[in-house]
Tab-separated table of C-alpha atoms in Angstrom:
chain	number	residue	atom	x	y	z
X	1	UNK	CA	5.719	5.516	-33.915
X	2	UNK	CA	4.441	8.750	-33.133
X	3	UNK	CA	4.391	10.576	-29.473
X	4	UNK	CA	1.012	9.812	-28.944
X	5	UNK	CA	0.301	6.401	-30.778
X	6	UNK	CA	-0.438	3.665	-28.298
X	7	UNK	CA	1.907	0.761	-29.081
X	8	UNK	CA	1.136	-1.541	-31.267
X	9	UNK	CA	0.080	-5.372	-29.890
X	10	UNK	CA	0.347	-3.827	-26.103
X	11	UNK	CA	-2.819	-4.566	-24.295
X	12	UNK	CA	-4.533	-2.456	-21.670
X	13	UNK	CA	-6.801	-3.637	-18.512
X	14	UNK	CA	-7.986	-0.031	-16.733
X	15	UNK	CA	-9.552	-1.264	-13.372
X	16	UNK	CA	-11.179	1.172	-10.285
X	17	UNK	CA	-9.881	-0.248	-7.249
X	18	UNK	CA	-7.588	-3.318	-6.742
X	19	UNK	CA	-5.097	-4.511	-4.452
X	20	UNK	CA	-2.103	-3.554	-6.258
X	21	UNK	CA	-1.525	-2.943	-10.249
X	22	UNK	CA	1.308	-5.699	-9.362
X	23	UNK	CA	-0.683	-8.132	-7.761
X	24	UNK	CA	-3.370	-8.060	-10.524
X	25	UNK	CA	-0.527	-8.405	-12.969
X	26	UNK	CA	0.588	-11.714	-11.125
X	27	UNK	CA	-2.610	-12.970	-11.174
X	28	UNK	CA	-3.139	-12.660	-14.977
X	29	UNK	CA	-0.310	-13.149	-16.178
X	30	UNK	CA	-0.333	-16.796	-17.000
X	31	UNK	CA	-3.055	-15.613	-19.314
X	32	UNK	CA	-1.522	-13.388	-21.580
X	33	UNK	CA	0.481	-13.995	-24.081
X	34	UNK	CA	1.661	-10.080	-24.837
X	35	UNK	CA	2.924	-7.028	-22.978
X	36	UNK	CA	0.028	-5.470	-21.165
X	37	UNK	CA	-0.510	-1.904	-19.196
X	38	UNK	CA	-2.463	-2.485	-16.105
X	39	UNK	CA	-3.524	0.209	-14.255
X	40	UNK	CA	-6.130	1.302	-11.532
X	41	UNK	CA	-7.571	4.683	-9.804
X	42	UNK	CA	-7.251	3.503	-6.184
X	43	UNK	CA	-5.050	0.783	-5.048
X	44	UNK	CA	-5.624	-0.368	-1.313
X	45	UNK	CA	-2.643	-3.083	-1.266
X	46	UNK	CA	0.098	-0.503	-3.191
X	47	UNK	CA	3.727	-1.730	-1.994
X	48	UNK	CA	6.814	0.170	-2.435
X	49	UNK	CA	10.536	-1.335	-2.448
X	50	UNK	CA	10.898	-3.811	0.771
X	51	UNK	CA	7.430	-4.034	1.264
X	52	UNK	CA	6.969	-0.784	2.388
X	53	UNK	CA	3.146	0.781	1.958
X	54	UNK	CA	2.557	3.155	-0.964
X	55	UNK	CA	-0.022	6.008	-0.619
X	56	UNK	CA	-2.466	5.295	-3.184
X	57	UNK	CA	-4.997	8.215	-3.208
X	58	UNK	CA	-7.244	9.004	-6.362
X	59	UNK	CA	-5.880	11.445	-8.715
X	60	UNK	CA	-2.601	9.783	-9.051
X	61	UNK	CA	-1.218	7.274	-11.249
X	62	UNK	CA	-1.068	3.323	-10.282
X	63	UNK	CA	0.449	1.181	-13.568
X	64	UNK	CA	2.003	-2.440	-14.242
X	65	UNK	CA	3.456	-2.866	-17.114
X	66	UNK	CA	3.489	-6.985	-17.598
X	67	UNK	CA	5.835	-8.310	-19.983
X	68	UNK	CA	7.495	-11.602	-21.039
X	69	UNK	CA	10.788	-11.596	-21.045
X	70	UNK	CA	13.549	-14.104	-22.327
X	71	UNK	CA	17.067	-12.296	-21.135
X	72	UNK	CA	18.658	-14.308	-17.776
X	73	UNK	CA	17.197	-12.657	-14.315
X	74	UNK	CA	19.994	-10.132	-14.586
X	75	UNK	CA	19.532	-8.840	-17.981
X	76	UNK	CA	15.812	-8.734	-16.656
X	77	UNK	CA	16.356	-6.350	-13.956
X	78	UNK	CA	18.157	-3.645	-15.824
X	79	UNK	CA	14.215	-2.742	-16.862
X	80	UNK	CA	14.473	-0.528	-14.039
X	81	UNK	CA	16.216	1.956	-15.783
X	82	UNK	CA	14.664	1.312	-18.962
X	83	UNK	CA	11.161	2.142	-17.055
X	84	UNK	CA	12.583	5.281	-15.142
X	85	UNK	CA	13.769	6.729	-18.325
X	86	UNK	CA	10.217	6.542	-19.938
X	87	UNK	CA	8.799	7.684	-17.050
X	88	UNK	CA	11.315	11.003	-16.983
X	89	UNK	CA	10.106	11.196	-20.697
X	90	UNK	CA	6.922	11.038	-20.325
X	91	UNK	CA	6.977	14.000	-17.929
X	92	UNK	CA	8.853	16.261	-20.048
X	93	UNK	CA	7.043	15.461	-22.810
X	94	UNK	CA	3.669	16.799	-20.469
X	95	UNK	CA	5.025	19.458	-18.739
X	96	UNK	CA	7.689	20.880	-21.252
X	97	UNK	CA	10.433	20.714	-18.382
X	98	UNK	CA	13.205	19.003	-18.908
X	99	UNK	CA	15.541	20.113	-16.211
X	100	UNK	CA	13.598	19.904	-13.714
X	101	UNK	CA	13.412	15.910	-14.056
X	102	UNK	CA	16.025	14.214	-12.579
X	103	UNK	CA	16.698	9.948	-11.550
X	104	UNK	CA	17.763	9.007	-8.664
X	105	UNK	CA	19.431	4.994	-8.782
X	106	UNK	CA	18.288	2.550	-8.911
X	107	UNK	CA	14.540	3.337	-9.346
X	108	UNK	CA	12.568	6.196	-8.644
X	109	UNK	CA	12.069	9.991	-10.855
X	110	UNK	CA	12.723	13.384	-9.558
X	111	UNK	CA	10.919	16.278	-9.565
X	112	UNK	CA	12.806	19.488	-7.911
X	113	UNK	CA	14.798	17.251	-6.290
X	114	UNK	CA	11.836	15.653	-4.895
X	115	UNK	CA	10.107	11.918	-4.940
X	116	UNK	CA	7.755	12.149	-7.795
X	117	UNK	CA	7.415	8.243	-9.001
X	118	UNK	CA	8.419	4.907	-8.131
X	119	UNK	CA	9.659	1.735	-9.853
X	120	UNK	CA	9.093	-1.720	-8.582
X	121	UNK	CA	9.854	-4.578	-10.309
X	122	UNK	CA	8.618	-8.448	-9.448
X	123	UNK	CA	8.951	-11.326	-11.216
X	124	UNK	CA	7.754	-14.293	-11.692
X	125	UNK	CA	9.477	-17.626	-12.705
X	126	UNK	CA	11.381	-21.208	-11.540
X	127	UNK	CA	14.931	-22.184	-12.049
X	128	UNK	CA	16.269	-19.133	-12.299
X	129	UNK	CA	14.416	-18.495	-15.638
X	130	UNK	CA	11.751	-15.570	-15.469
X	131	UNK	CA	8.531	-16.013	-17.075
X	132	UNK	CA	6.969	-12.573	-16.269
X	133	UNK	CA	8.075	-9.336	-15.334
X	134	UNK	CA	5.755	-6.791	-13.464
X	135	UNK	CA	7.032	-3.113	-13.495
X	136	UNK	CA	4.831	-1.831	-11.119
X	137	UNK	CA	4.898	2.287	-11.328
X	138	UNK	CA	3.554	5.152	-8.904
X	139	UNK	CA	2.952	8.954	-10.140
X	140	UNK	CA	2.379	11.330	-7.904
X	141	UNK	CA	0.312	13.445	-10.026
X	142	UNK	CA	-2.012	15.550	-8.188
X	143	UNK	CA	-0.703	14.859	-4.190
X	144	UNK	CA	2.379	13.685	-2.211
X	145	UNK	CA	2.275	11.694	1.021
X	146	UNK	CA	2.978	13.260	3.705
X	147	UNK	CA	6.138	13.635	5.224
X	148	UNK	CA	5.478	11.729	8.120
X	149	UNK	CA	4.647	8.888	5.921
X	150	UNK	CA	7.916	8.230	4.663
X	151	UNK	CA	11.205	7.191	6.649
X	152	UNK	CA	13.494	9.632	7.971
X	153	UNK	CA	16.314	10.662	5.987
X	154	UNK	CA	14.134	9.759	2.810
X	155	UNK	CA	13.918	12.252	-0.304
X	156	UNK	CA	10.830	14.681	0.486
X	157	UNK	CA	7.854	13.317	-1.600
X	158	UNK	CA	6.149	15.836	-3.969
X	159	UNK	CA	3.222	15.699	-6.760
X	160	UNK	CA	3.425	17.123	-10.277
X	161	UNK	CA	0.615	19.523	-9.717
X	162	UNK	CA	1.991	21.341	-6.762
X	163	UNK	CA	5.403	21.639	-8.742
X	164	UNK	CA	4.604	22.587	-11.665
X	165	UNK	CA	1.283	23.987	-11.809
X	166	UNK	CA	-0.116	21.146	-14.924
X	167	UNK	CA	-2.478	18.791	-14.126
X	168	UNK	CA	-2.792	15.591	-15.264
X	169	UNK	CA	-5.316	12.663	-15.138
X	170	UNK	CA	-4.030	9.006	-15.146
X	171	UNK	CA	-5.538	8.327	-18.365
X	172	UNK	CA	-3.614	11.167	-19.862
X	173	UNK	CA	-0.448	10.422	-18.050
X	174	UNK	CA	-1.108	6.462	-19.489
X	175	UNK	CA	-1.415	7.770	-23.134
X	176	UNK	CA	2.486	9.645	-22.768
X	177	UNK	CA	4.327	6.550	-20.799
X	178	UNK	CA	3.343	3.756	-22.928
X	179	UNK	CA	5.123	4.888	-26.069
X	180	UNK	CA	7.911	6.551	-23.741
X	181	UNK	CA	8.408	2.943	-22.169
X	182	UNK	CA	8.070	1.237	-26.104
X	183	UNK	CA	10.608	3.039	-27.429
X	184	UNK	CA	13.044	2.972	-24.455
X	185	UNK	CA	12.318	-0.925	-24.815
X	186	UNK	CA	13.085	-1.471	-28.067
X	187	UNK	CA	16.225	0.279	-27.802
X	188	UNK	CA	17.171	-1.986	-24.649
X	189	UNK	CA	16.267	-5.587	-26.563
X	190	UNK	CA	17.980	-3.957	-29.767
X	191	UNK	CA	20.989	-2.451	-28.808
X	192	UNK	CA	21.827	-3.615	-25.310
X	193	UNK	CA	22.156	-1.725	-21.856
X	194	UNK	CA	24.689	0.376	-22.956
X	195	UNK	CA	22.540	2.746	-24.511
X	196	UNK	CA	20.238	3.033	-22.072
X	197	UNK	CA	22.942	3.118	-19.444
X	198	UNK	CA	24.393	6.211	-21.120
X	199	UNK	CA	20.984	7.893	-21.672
X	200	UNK	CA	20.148	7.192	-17.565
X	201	UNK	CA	23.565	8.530	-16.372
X	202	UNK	CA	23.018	11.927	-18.415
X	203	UNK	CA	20.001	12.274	-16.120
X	204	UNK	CA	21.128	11.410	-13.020
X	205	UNK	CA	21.109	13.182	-10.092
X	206	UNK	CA	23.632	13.983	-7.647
X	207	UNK	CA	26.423	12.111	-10.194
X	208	UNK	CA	30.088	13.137	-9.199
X	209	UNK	CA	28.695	14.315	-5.897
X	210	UNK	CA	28.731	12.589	-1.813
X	211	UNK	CA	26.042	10.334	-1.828
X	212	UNK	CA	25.116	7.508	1.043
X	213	UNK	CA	23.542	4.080	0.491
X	214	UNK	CA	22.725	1.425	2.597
X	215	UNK	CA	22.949	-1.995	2.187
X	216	UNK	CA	20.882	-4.128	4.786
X	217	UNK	CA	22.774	-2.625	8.020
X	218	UNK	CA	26.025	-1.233	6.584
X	219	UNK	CA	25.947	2.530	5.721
X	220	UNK	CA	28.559	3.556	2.507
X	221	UNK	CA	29.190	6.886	1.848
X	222	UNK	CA	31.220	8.366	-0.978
X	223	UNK	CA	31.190	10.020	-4.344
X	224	UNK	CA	28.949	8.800	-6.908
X	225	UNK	CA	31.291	8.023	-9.957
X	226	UNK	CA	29.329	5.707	-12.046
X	227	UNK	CA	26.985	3.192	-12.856
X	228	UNK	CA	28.265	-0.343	-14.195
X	229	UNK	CA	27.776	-2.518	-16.998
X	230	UNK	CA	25.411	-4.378	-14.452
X	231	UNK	CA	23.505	-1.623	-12.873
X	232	UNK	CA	25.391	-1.577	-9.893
X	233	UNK	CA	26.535	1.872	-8.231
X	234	UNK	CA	29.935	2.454	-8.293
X	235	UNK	CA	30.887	4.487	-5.106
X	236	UNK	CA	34.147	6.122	-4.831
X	237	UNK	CA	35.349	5.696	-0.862
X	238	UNK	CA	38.330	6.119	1.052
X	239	UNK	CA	38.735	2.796	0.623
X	240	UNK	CA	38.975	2.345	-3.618
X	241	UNK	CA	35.528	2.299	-5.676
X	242	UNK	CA	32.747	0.120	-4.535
X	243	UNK	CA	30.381	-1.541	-6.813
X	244	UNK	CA	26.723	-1.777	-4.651
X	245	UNK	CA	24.298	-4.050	-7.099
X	246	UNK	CA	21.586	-3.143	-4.522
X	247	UNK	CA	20.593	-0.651	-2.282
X	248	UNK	CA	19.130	2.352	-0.394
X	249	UNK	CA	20.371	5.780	-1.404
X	250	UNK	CA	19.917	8.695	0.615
X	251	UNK	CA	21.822	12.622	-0.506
């Protein structure tokens, strides 16, 4: 497949204004029988990681990717990484700057050491069995939030324009990720998550440094060793190493 070849059998819905990419994946997916790209200019529902509001002003990017997986619920969730890594290449492969990308675990893309995108995955299923995954994706391509709109402590939000100087439209920034996220796919169902393990820790920020991350009301703090087979963070404390499978990570 080339760079720019959209992938093959991978349907695409481009909408104006919706709720959320996410929710309009959820409500078609019983419908489709493929992987699908869903994505809209304005979203006035957009939700973030524990159902926190995401700024969704024109101009920037607002994507599901839908697919139908068969891997157990934990298998599922490692798409996380697989969908961060696409997203880092998709914005080298735009901007021609490669070190200035950076991912920060478990789900969200660097800029300058700043919040450009956003992973959030839901799913959809019974019995512990999920049907459909939604990897619901935010870009800021041409504005941040503001700082007041995020919580304190929080990495400092910025927008690919302002950092780099290249501008992108949606569309463009559509045509780039879904190949990025086809490849990085194949090589998941393929090969496993070690691969894709490796390839996210060689991109990782603030690895071997003092990190904190929160889990519900308990604050960890310690060096940022690894992550495991499972996707958890491995945090090395005064205590021994601690294996977090979820949380909030603040530098």
């Amino acid at each position: 497949m080339s760079a720019d070849a959209w992938p093959e059998g991978v349907a695409r819905h481009a909408l104006d204004s919706v709720d959320s990419t996410n929710a309009v994946a959820a409500r078609l997916a019983s419908s489709l029988s493929g992987p699908a790209w869903i994505v809209a200019a304005e979203q006035t529902a957009g939700r973030g990681r524990r159902g926190r509001p995401w700024s969704s002003r024109r101009g920037n990017f607002y994507g599901t990717h839908l697919l139908h997986p068969t891997e157990p619920r934990e298998v599922v969730a490692l798409r996380s990484f697989v969908a961060a890594l696409a997203l880092r290449d998709a914005c080298v492969a735009l901007t021609g700057l490669p070190e200035a990308f950076s991912l920060k675990w478990p789900n969200d893309v660097l800029l300058n050491g700043g919040k450009l995108a956003g992973i959030l995955l839901e799913s959809l299923g019974q019995g512990g069995r999920v049907q459909h995954l939604a990897i619901g994706i935010g870009v800021n391509l041409i504005a941040a939030p503001d700082a007041a709109e995020v919580e304190p402590g929080a990495v400092r939000p910025v927008s690919l324009l302002a950092e780099t100087g290249v501008r992108v439209t949606p569309e463009t920034f559509l045509e780039a990720l879904a190949p990025a996220y086809a490849r990085r796919e194949e090589s998941f169902t393929r090969l496993g998550f070690g691969p894709t393990r490796e390839a996210w820790l060689s991109h990782a920020a603030r690895l071997g440094e003092q990190i904190r991350a929160r889990t519900g009301h308990e604050l960890r703090e310690g060096l940022f060793e690894t992550v495991d087979a499972h996707g958890a963070l491995v945090l090395k404390t005064g205590s021994g190493r601690v294996a977090i499978p979820a949380a909030e990570v603040f530098f």
